[in-house]
Amino acid sequence: MITGTLINYYFHCQTQCWLHANRINLEDNSEDVRIGKVLHEIKEEKSKQAEIKIDNIKIDRITKDYLIEFKKSDSDPQAVKWQVLLYLYKLKQKGIQRLGKIEYFEKNKEQKSEILELDEANEEELLKVLDAIEKLISSATPPPPKFENKCKKCAYYEYCFI
Amino acid sequence: MAKNHTRYIFSMGELKRKDNSIAFINEKGNFYIPIEDTREIYCINEVSFNTKFLDFVAKAGITIHFFNYHGNYSGSFYPKDYLVSGTLTIKQSIVFIENRLNIAKNIVKTIAANIYEVLYHYYRHDKKELKPVLDWLKNDADKFISKDITIEQLLFIEGQIWNRFYDSFQYFLPEDFVMNKRVKRPPDNPINALVSFGNTLLYTKTISSIYHTHLNQSISFLHSPGEGRFSLSLDLSEVFKPVIVFKTIFDLVGRKQLQVQKHFDKNLNYALLNEDGKKIFINAFEERINETFMHPKLKRKVSLKHCIKLDGYKLIKHIVEGREFVPFSLKDKM
């Protein structure tokens, strides 16, 4: 079963996706991850509503119209987009229709929030992506990492490039 | 990373949870230890605490190492594993069955290479008597390890490497520190006491480092996993001994910062460090293990302590992806 984190990682980095799926999640000392966690906690406290777990996905918040995902920054909007589409898809299977909303705490370039809708086109695309992820994570070894700028901040950096 | 995450407790007292901080209480008062950047605590003296405290440090992933009055290692508090990977443990076992000898050989080769580097420093500084042992380390040992040998033969050559290393101390250490024979439990002279204490510190450091990886502490390659200890920590600490433990000893003894009459317990035939001696040793040890340098491959600053964890990552990489396991080399600094 593919989780929100996994689909996010798939778009962010396939090596990270494989390692995480194969339960090699390295210790993360990064300050960014910690800030992210704290931000989630703060949001939760304010709304007096905890994350909702459905099957194996965790939804930050759900309102009358929206499913909301909180992110620290908009550094990888593509990855978040697919994560939210997965959630919408899972909800739809339970007979719940919502629009997706991504809220960024710090924005670098784009707007502070983004609205998404699960339509026929991206649903079909999503199913293809899920297949591709299944295939990736069941392979015997992780795909070799390609060094990019984002690697420097990643918890897997040392594992990948040692 | 330059921060020192290790706390040593040298005096008697009590460790307590105080709100979200660690408090150490003794007759001199309360001392607070911030939990955020603490990774390990060494109790060198008699310390008491309760389970509430243990639960607190366990949540923070802190390991605690205990030493008795004589400076002997009693054991560690090892919080429940938070990085558990069944898949990796299974693969680690398979690698043990299929490839144990190769990993063990690479460890022993690197021990020899790192000892060579350490001794070469003295050779360059006019200790020409070291030539035979240097040649032996470089040629004979290496040739023998590369042969088609059994694990027992490999362990024998490992013993030889250490013995020749100890024998060579006579050429560059002051007379009262020369080692006639390595004696472990209990050590019978000052140099043995230093080696035992240093090796134990390194072993516990390695335990803490491996704790923060997915590796299974009991599946080892050079040491037999049947030893029932955290034998993987014994394996991974081996190549760091010359680099961290022995270089610390040689520096302290060579610069006369540690002296037999002053820093060893006379009542026990100078075979134990006294409290001052322990403090001097630990300070120098910490300084060495935390000193940072540029890692040639990662292109970022790392400490020797961090290199122990990186060796853990290399081993995971070998287990998961089959890439050859090459331990830390003093020459290549990686």
Short mmCIF file of C-alpha atoms in Angstrom, two decimals:
data_model
loop_
_atom_site.label_atom_id
_atom_site.label_comp_id
_atom_site.label_asym_id
_atom_site.label_seq_id
_atom_site.Cartn_x
_atom_site.Cartn_y
_atom_site.Cartn_z
CA MET A 1 0.00 0.00 0.00
CA ILE A 2 1.44 3.29 -1.07
CA THR A 3 1.47 6.09 1.47
CA GLY A 4 1.44 9.83 1.04
CA THR A 5 5.08 10.00 2.00
CA LEU A 6 6.06 7.44 -0.61
CA ILE A 7 4.31 9.14 -3.50
CA ASN A 8 5.82 12.43 -2.38
CA TYR A 9 9.30 10.86 -2.30
CA TYR A 10 8.73 9.25 -5.70
CA PHE A 11 8.47 12.67 -7.29
CA HIS A 12 11.17 14.14 -5.11
CA CYS A 13 13.76 11.40 -5.54
CA GLN A 14 13.39 7.78 -6.57
CA THR A 15 16.36 6.58 -4.53
CA GLN A 16 14.80 8.07 -1.41
CA CYS A 17 11.50 6.44 -2.34
CA TRP A 18 13.09 2.99 -2.65
CA LEU A 19 15.06 3.30 0.59
CA HIS A 20 12.07 4.51 2.54
CA ALA A 21 9.79 1.81 1.12
CA ASN A 22 12.38 -0.82 2.01
CA ARG A 23 12.44 0.48 5.57
CA ILE A 24 15.86 2.01 5.43
CA ASN A 25 14.87 5.34 6.85
CA LEU A 26 17.95 6.99 8.17
CA GLU A 27 18.13 9.09 11.27
CA ASP A 28 17.21 12.64 10.43
CA ASN A 29 18.92 15.38 12.36
CA SER A 30 17.84 18.05 9.98
CA GLU A 31 16.36 21.18 11.42
CA ASP A 32 13.90 21.47 8.53
CA VAL A 33 12.24 18.16 9.33
CA ARG A 34 11.94 19.19 12.96
CA ILE A 35 10.38 22.53 12.03
CA GLY A 36 7.93 20.71 9.76
CA LYS A 37 6.85 18.44 12.58
CA VAL A 38 6.43 21.30 15.02
CA LEU A 39 4.37 23.27 12.49
CA HIS A 40 2.04 20.31 12.15
CA GLU A 41 1.68 20.12 15.89
CA ILE A 42 0.91 23.83 16.19
CA LYS A 43 -1.76 23.63 13.50
CA GLU A 44 -3.27 20.65 15.21
CA GLU A 45 -3.42 22.34 18.58
CA LYS A 46 -5.13 25.37 17.13
CA SER A 47 -7.79 23.39 15.36
CA LYS A 48 -8.30 20.94 18.20
CA GLN A 49 -8.51 18.31 15.56
CA ALA A 50 -5.87 15.66 15.16
CA GLU A 51 -4.64 14.17 11.92
CA ILE A 52 -7.05 11.69 10.44
CA LYS A 53 -5.81 8.25 9.55
CA ILE A 54 -7.63 6.41 6.80
CA ASP A 55 -6.15 3.07 5.79
CA ASN A 56 -2.50 3.94 5.55
CA ILE A 57 -2.74 7.60 4.78
CA LYS A 58 -2.67 10.49 7.22
CA ILE A 59 -4.70 13.54 6.41
CA ASP A 60 -3.75 16.82 8.05
CA ARG A 61 -7.26 18.28 8.07
CA ILE A 62 -10.61 17.90 6.39
CA THR A 63 -13.32 20.57 6.16
CA LYS A 64 -16.70 20.82 4.45
CA ASP A 65 -15.14 21.60 1.11
CA TYR A 66 -11.47 20.81 1.40
CA LEU A 67 -8.87 18.27 2.25
CA ILE A 68 -5.94 20.31 3.53
CA GLU A 69 -2.27 19.40 3.51
CA PHE A 70 0.21 21.59 5.39
CA LYS A 71 3.74 22.03 4.17
CA LYS A 72 6.63 24.03 5.52
CA SER A 73 7.71 25.34 2.16
CA ASP A 74 6.82 25.15 -1.49
CA SER A 75 10.19 23.73 -2.43
CA ASP A 76 8.74 20.74 -4.25
CA PRO A 77 5.15 21.55 -5.30
CA GLN A 78 4.98 18.70 -7.79
CA ALA A 79 5.59 16.10 -5.08
CA VAL A 80 2.94 17.61 -2.77
CA LYS A 81 0.44 17.83 -5.60
CA TRP A 82 0.55 14.09 -6.20
CA GLN A 83 0.48 13.36 -2.52
CA VAL A 84 -2.79 15.32 -2.24
CA LEU A 85 -4.23 13.71 -5.35
CA LEU A 86 -3.59 10.31 -3.78
CA TYR A 87 -5.50 11.39 -0.67
CA LEU A 88 -8.40 12.66 -2.78
CA TYR A 89 -8.46 9.39 -4.64
CA LYS A 90 -8.54 7.36 -1.43
CA LEU A 91 -11.35 9.54 -0.10
CA LYS A 92 -13.29 9.18 -3.32
CA GLN A 93 -13.13 5.41 -2.95
CA LYS A 94 -14.81 5.86 0.43
CA GLY A 95 -17.48 7.98 -1.21
CA ILE A 96 -16.13 11.30 0.02
CA GLN A 97 -15.68 14.12 -2.50
CA ARG A 98 -13.43 17.02 -1.66
CA LEU A 99 -11.19 19.53 -3.27
CA GLY A 100 -7.55 19.45 -2.28
CA LYS A 101 -5.86 22.44 -0.71
CA ILE A 102 -2.18 22.81 0.02
CA GLU A 103 -1.14 25.43 2.53
CA TYR A 104 2.45 26.57 2.70
CA PHE A 105 3.84 28.24 5.80
CA GLU A 106 6.71 29.84 4.00
CA LYS A 107 6.45 30.51 0.34
CA ASN A 108 9.42 30.96 -1.87
CA LYS A 109 7.93 31.71 -5.21
CA GLU A 110 4.30 30.88 -5.71
CA GLN A 111 1.08 31.60 -3.89
CA LYS A 112 0.52 30.62 -0.28
CA SER A 113 -2.09 28.01 -1.03
CA GLU A 114 -3.10 25.92 -3.96
CA ILE A 115 -6.40 24.26 -4.87
CA LEU A 116 -6.47 20.90 -6.61
CA GLU A 117 -9.20 18.81 -8.07
CA LEU A 118 -9.16 15.12 -8.82
CA ASP A 119 -10.47 14.84 -12.36
CA GLU A 120 -10.58 12.04 -14.86
CA ALA A 121 -7.28 12.94 -16.46
CA ASN A 122 -5.17 13.16 -13.34
CA GLU A 123 -6.88 10.17 -11.78
CA GLU A 124 -5.80 8.05 -14.71
CA GLU A 125 -2.32 9.50 -14.45
CA LEU A 126 -2.29 8.77 -10.72
CA LEU A 127 -3.04 5.11 -11.27
CA LYS A 128 -0.12 4.88 -13.67
CA VAL A 129 2.12 6.55 -11.11
CA LEU A 130 1.03 4.09 -8.40
CA ASP A 131 1.91 1.20 -10.71
CA ALA A 132 5.30 2.71 -11.44
CA ILE A 133 6.00 3.12 -7.71
CA GLU A 134 5.06 -0.50 -7.00
CA LYS A 135 7.48 -1.57 -9.68
CA LEU A 136 10.26 0.67 -8.40
CA ILE A 137 10.09 -0.35 -4.77
CA SER A 138 9.89 -4.06 -5.47
CA SER A 139 13.16 -4.06 -7.42
CA ALA A 140 16.11 -5.65 -5.61
CA THR A 141 18.31 -2.58 -5.29
CA PRO A 142 17.67 1.16 -5.19
CA PRO A 143 18.21 3.23 -8.34
CA PRO A 144 21.62 4.95 -8.17
CA PRO A 145 21.29 8.54 -6.96
CA LYS A 146 22.01 11.46 -9.22
CA PHE A 147 23.62 14.33 -7.41
CA GLU A 148 21.53 17.50 -7.38
CA ASN A 149 21.39 20.55 -5.18
CA LYS A 150 18.52 19.20 -3.11
CA CYS A 151 20.69 16.21 -2.13
CA LYS A 152 22.76 18.37 0.21
CA LYS A 153 19.82 18.79 2.56
CA CYS A 154 18.62 15.21 2.45
CA ALA A 155 18.90 12.76 5.33
CA TYR A 156 20.09 10.13 2.84
CA TYR A 157 22.89 12.29 1.44
CA GLU A 158 25.66 10.50 3.31
CA TYR A 159 24.26 7.08 2.58
CA CYS A 160 23.91 7.87 -1.12
CA PHE A 161 27.29 9.44 -1.74
CA ILE A 162 29.63 7.76 0.73
CA MET B 1 28.21 18.41 13.87
CA ALA B 2 31.10 20.06 15.61
CA LYS B 3 29.06 20.03 18.78
CA ASN B 4 30.03 17.56 21.38
CA HIS B 5 27.10 15.32 22.13
CA THR B 6 28.76 13.34 24.89
CA ARG B 7 28.45 14.06 28.60
CA TYR B 8 30.80 12.54 31.12
CA ILE B 9 29.88 12.30 34.77
CA PHE B 10 32.93 11.98 36.97
CA SER B 11 31.44 12.57 40.38
CA MET B 12 28.94 10.69 42.50
CA GLY B 13 25.36 11.85 42.37
CA GLU B 14 21.89 11.39 41.03
CA LEU B 15 20.50 11.78 37.53
CA LYS B 16 16.90 12.96 37.33
CA ARG B 17 14.32 14.11 34.92
CA LYS B 18 13.52 17.74 35.71
CA ASP B 19 10.71 18.94 33.46
CA ASN B 20 12.15 18.45 30.01
CA SER B 21 15.76 18.55 30.99
CA ILE B 22 18.24 16.22 32.62
CA ALA B 23 19.39 17.28 36.05
CA PHE B 24 22.50 15.97 37.76
CA ILE B 25 22.37 16.46 41.50
CA ASN B 26 25.23 16.11 43.94
CA GLU B 27 26.40 17.87 47.07
CA LYS B 28 27.67 20.79 45.00
CA GLY B 29 24.21 21.50 43.63
CA ASN B 30 22.09 20.95 40.55
CA PHE B 31 23.54 20.84 37.08
CA TYR B 32 21.33 20.83 34.05
CA ILE B 33 22.11 18.92 30.92
CA PRO B 34 20.14 20.01 27.86
CA ILE B 35 18.58 16.93 26.36
CA GLU B 36 18.37 18.25 22.82
CA ASP B 37 21.99 17.87 21.83
CA THR B 38 22.90 15.01 24.15
CA ARG B 39 23.44 11.67 22.47
CA GLU B 40 25.27 9.69 25.11
CA ILE B 41 26.10 9.89 28.78
CA TYR B 42 29.10 8.22 30.38
CA CYS B 43 28.78 7.45 34.05
CA ILE B 44 32.37 7.13 35.23
CA ASN B 45 31.40 7.25 38.89
CA GLU B 46 28.57 5.94 41.03
CA VAL B 47 25.32 7.42 39.77
CA SER B 48 21.76 6.67 40.77
CA PHE B 49 18.55 7.24 38.85
CA ASN B 50 15.03 5.88 38.49
CA THR B 51 12.97 4.39 35.66
CA LYS B 52 11.24 7.71 35.01
CA PHE B 53 14.65 9.06 34.08
CA LEU B 54 15.44 6.06 31.89
CA ASP B 55 12.12 6.41 30.08
CA PHE B 56 12.87 10.05 29.45
CA VAL B 57 16.33 9.47 27.96
CA ALA B 58 15.03 6.49 26.00
CA LYS B 59 12.51 8.73 24.26
CA ALA B 60 15.34 11.03 23.31
CA GLY B 61 17.35 8.10 21.94
CA ILE B 62 20.22 8.60 24.38
CA THR B 63 22.53 5.72 25.22
CA ILE B 64 24.16 5.57 28.66
CA HIS B 65 27.40 3.75 29.36
CA PHE B 66 28.38 2.65 32.85
CA PHE B 67 31.81 2.17 34.33
CA ASN B 68 32.62 0.86 37.76
CA TYR B 69 34.97 2.34 40.31
CA HIS B 70 37.98 0.75 38.66
CA GLY B 71 37.11 2.23 35.30
CA ASN B 72 35.95 -1.08 33.93
CA TYR B 73 33.01 -1.10 31.62
CA SER B 74 29.87 -2.50 33.25
CA GLY B 75 27.39 -2.13 30.43
CA SER B 76 25.13 0.20 28.54
CA PHE B 77 21.58 1.37 28.68
CA TYR B 78 20.44 0.88 25.15
CA PRO B 79 16.98 2.29 24.48
CA LYS B 80 14.64 0.17 22.45
CA ASP B 81 15.59 0.25 18.78
CA TYR B 82 13.81 2.92 16.84
CA LEU B 83 15.29 2.06 13.50
CA VAL B 84 14.23 -1.51 13.02
CA SER B 85 14.33 -3.08 9.62
CA GLY B 86 13.46 -6.73 9.32
CA THR B 87 14.54 -6.72 5.70
CA LEU B 88 17.97 -5.41 6.55
CA THR B 89 18.48 -7.90 9.37
CA ILE B 90 17.63 -10.76 7.04
CA LYS B 91 19.99 -9.43 4.39
CA GLN B 92 22.69 -8.86 7.01
CA SER B 93 22.41 -12.52 7.99
CA ILE B 94 22.61 -13.64 4.37
CA VAL B 95 25.71 -11.53 3.87
CA PHE B 96 27.21 -13.12 6.98
CA ILE B 97 26.67 -16.58 5.52
CA GLU B 98 27.79 -15.75 2.01
CA ASN B 99 30.42 -13.11 2.39
CA ARG B 100 31.71 -13.08 5.97
CA LEU B 101 35.32 -13.77 5.08
CA ASN B 102 35.61 -10.93 2.58
CA ILE B 103 34.25 -8.35 4.98
CA ALA B 104 36.49 -9.66 7.77
CA LYS B 105 39.49 -9.57 5.42
CA ASN B 106 38.82 -5.96 4.52
CA ILE B 107 38.65 -5.07 8.20
CA VAL B 108 41.98 -6.77 8.98
CA LYS B 109 43.64 -5.24 5.92
CA THR B 110 42.54 -1.82 7.07
CA ILE B 111 43.78 -2.44 10.62
CA ALA B 112 47.20 -3.18 9.17
CA ALA B 113 47.08 -0.16 6.87
CA ASN B 114 46.03 2.19 9.67
CA ILE B 115 48.72 0.87 12.02
CA TYR B 116 51.21 1.35 9.21
CA GLU B 117 50.18 5.00 8.90
CA VAL B 118 50.50 5.57 12.65
CA LEU B 119 53.95 3.95 12.86
CA TYR B 120 55.18 5.59 9.68
CA HIS B 121 54.87 8.93 11.44
CA TYR B 122 57.53 7.80 13.95
CA TYR B 123 59.66 6.24 11.22
CA ARG B 124 59.72 9.61 9.46
CA HIS B 125 60.79 11.16 12.72
CA ASP B 126 63.94 9.08 12.88
CA LYS B 127 62.75 5.88 14.49
CA LYS B 128 64.44 3.78 11.84
CA GLU B 129 64.12 0.64 13.98
CA LEU B 130 60.52 0.51 12.82
CA LYS B 131 61.54 -0.46 9.28
CA PRO B 132 61.07 -4.24 9.67
CA VAL B 133 57.62 -3.99 11.20
CA LEU B 134 56.56 -1.43 8.59
CA ASP B 135 57.74 -3.70 5.79
CA TRP B 136 56.01 -6.67 7.36
CA LEU B 137 52.72 -4.75 7.67
CA LYS B 138 52.88 -3.50 4.14
CA ASN B 139 53.99 -6.66 2.37
CA ASP B 140 53.74 -9.89 4.35
CA ALA B 141 50.51 -9.19 6.20
CA ASP B 142 48.77 -7.98 3.11
CA LYS B 143 49.99 -10.90 1.01
CA PHE B 144 48.87 -13.41 3.62
CA ILE B 145 45.41 -11.88 3.95
CA SER B 146 44.91 -11.93 0.18
CA LYS B 147 45.54 -15.67 0.10
CA ASP B 148 42.80 -18.25 0.20
CA ILE B 149 42.61 -18.53 4.01
CA THR B 150 40.03 -19.52 6.59
CA ILE B 151 38.52 -17.17 9.15
CA GLU B 152 40.69 -18.81 11.85
CA GLN B 153 43.84 -18.10 9.87
CA LEU B 154 42.64 -14.55 9.38
CA LEU B 155 42.12 -14.13 13.12
CA PHE B 156 45.59 -15.48 13.69
CA ILE B 157 47.13 -12.90 11.38
CA GLU B 158 45.08 -10.20 13.06
CA GLY B 159 46.63 -11.26 16.38
CA GLN B 160 50.07 -11.09 14.78
CA ILE B 161 49.44 -7.58 13.51
CA TRP B 162 48.50 -6.32 16.98
CA ASN B 163 51.40 -8.13 18.66
CA ARG B 164 53.97 -6.67 16.31
CA PHE B 165 52.40 -3.28 16.84
CA TYR B 166 52.69 -3.61 20.64
CA ASP B 167 56.27 -4.83 20.28
CA SER B 168 57.17 -1.73 18.33
CA PHE B 169 56.27 0.58 21.25
CA GLN B 170 59.76 0.06 22.67
CA TYR B 171 61.19 2.18 19.86
CA PHE B 172 59.27 5.34 20.54
CA LEU B 173 57.62 5.26 23.99
CA PRO B 174 59.36 6.05 27.30
CA GLU B 175 60.58 2.97 29.11
CA ASP B 176 57.94 2.87 31.82
CA PHE B 177 55.28 2.69 29.12
CA VAL B 178 56.75 -0.08 27.04
CA MET B 179 54.49 -3.05 26.72
CA ASN B 180 55.92 -6.46 27.33
CA LYS B 181 52.68 -8.27 26.84
CA ARG B 182 49.08 -7.29 26.19
CA VAL B 183 47.09 -8.27 29.25
CA LYS B 184 43.40 -7.51 29.30
CA ARG B 185 41.38 -8.43 32.35
CA PRO B 186 42.59 -6.89 34.54
CA PRO B 187 45.40 -4.94 32.87
CA ASP B 188 48.71 -5.41 34.71
CA ASN B 189 50.67 -2.28 33.80
CA PRO B 190 50.10 1.36 32.79
CA ILE B 191 50.12 0.89 29.03
CA ASN B 192 47.70 -2.02 29.22
CA ALA B 193 45.45 0.08 31.41
CA LEU B 194 45.43 2.85 28.83
CA VAL B 195 44.76 0.47 25.96
CA SER B 196 41.92 -1.23 27.81
CA PHE B 197 40.30 2.02 28.87
CA GLY B 198 40.68 3.55 25.40
CA ASN B 199 39.37 0.50 23.58
CA THR B 200 36.35 0.39 25.85
CA LEU B 201 35.56 4.05 25.26
CA LEU B 202 35.80 3.48 21.53
CA TYR B 203 33.65 0.36 21.74
CA THR B 204 30.89 2.26 23.55
CA LYS B 205 31.12 5.13 21.07
CA THR B 206 30.61 2.60 18.30
CA ILE B 207 27.61 1.10 20.07
CA SER B 208 26.02 4.55 20.19
CA SER B 209 26.82 5.18 16.52
CA ILE B 210 25.37 1.88 15.33
CA TYR B 211 22.32 2.50 17.47
CA HIS B 212 21.45 5.28 15.06
CA THR B 213 21.51 2.97 12.05
CA HIS B 214 19.47 -0.09 11.06
CA LEU B 215 22.32 -2.50 11.54
CA ASN B 216 21.80 -5.43 13.85
CA GLN B 217 24.39 -5.21 16.62
CA SER B 218 24.75 -8.94 17.09
CA ILE B 219 25.53 -10.00 13.51
CA SER B 220 29.25 -9.43 13.10
CA PHE B 221 31.81 -10.51 10.56
CA LEU B 222 35.30 -10.48 12.03
CA HIS B 223 34.28 -11.38 15.56
CA SER B 224 32.08 -14.37 15.91
CA PRO B 225 28.41 -13.41 16.37
CA GLY B 226 28.29 -16.19 18.96
CA GLU B 227 30.14 -13.98 21.42
CA GLY B 228 26.76 -12.71 22.50
CA ARG B 229 27.88 -9.13 22.86
CA PHE B 230 27.34 -6.21 20.55
CA SER B 231 29.94 -7.87 18.40
CA LEU B 232 29.31 -5.70 15.35
CA SER B 233 30.55 -2.78 17.45
CA LEU B 234 33.74 -4.71 18.13
CA ASP B 235 34.11 -5.21 14.35
CA LEU B 236 33.52 -1.63 13.34
CA SER B 237 35.65 -0.14 16.12
CA GLU B 238 38.70 -2.23 15.17
CA VAL B 239 40.10 -0.06 12.35
CA PHE B 240 39.62 3.08 14.45
CA LYS B 241 41.73 1.80 17.34
CA PRO B 242 45.10 2.84 15.90
CA VAL B 243 43.64 6.14 14.71
CA ILE B 244 41.78 7.16 17.84
CA VAL B 245 42.92 5.13 20.84
CA PHE B 246 46.60 4.64 20.13
CA LYS B 247 47.26 8.07 18.69
CA THR B 248 45.69 9.54 21.83
CA ILE B 249 47.90 7.35 24.04
CA PHE B 250 51.11 8.10 22.12
CA ASP B 251 50.47 11.83 22.22
CA LEU B 252 49.67 11.93 25.93
CA VAL B 253 52.59 9.71 26.89
CA GLY B 254 55.04 11.30 24.46
CA ARG B 255 54.24 14.80 25.71
CA LYS B 256 54.40 13.56 29.31
CA GLN B 257 50.84 14.67 29.94
CA LEU B 258 50.26 11.24 31.42
CA GLN B 259 52.89 9.97 33.84
CA VAL B 260 53.11 6.70 35.65
CA GLN B 261 53.80 8.21 39.08
CA LYS B 262 51.15 10.90 38.82
CA HIS B 263 48.21 9.46 36.95
CA PHE B 264 48.04 5.83 37.86
CA ASP B 265 46.90 4.15 41.03
CA LYS B 266 49.98 3.13 42.95
CA ASN B 267 48.10 0.70 45.19
CA LEU B 268 47.27 -1.38 42.18
CA ASN B 269 50.77 -1.51 40.76
CA TYR B 270 50.03 1.43 38.47
CA ALA B 271 47.74 -0.81 36.47
CA LEU B 272 44.78 1.54 36.69
CA LEU B 273 44.28 5.17 35.77
CA ASN B 274 43.39 7.38 38.71
CA GLU B 275 40.67 9.99 38.45
CA ASP B 276 42.96 12.72 37.14
CA GLY B 277 44.41 10.28 34.66
CA LYS B 278 40.96 9.33 33.41
CA LYS B 279 39.99 12.97 32.96
CA ILE B 280 43.13 13.76 31.00
CA PHE B 281 42.66 10.71 28.84
CA ILE B 282 38.98 11.34 28.17
CA ASN B 283 39.58 14.98 27.29
CA ALA B 284 42.25 14.08 24.77
CA PHE B 285 40.15 11.22 23.43
CA GLU B 286 37.12 13.48 22.95
CA GLU B 287 39.19 16.13 21.29
CA ARG B 288 40.59 13.66 18.82
CA ILE B 289 37.32 11.92 18.03
CA ASN B 290 35.49 15.23 17.50
CA GLU B 291 38.10 17.02 15.47
CA THR B 292 36.70 17.67 12.02
CA PHE B 293 38.26 17.44 8.58
CA MET B 294 37.02 17.64 5.03
CA HIS B 295 35.67 14.30 3.83
CA PRO B 296 37.10 13.90 0.33
CA LYS B 297 34.05 12.15 -1.06
CA LEU B 298 31.19 13.83 0.79
CA LYS B 299 32.81 17.24 0.49
CA ARG B 300 31.66 18.26 3.91
CA LYS B 301 33.27 18.43 7.30
CA VAL B 302 33.10 15.28 9.37
CA SER B 303 34.63 14.08 12.62
CA LEU B 304 36.25 10.71 13.28
CA LYS B 305 33.26 9.90 15.45
CA HIS B 306 31.00 10.54 12.51
CA CYS B 307 33.22 8.34 10.35
CA ILE B 308 32.29 5.41 12.59
CA LYS B 309 28.67 5.94 11.65
CA LEU B 310 29.65 6.39 8.02
CA ASP B 311 31.34 2.98 8.17
CA GLY B 312 27.96 1.72 9.35
CA TYR B 313 26.38 3.26 6.25
CA LYS B 314 29.04 1.62 4.07
CA LEU B 315 28.18 -1.70 5.61
CA ILE B 316 24.46 -1.12 4.97
CA LYS B 317 25.35 -0.27 1.39
CA HIS B 318 27.26 -3.50 1.09
CA ILE B 319 24.34 -5.41 2.55
CA VAL B 320 21.67 -3.73 0.45
CA GLU B 321 23.46 -3.04 -2.79
CA GLY B 322 26.47 -5.34 -2.80
CA ARG B 323 29.06 -2.57 -2.98
CA GLU B 324 32.38 -3.66 -1.46
CA PHE B 325 32.83 -2.72 2.20
CA VAL B 326 36.02 -0.70 2.62
CA PRO B 327 36.43 0.58 6.20
CA PHE B 328 37.85 3.94 7.21
CA SER B 329 41.42 4.44 6.11
CA LEU B 330 43.61 6.93 7.93
CA LYS B 331 45.56 7.61 4.75
CA ASP B 332 42.55 8.42 2.57
CA LYS B 333 40.58 10.02 5.42
CA MET B 334 37.44 8.19 4.31
#
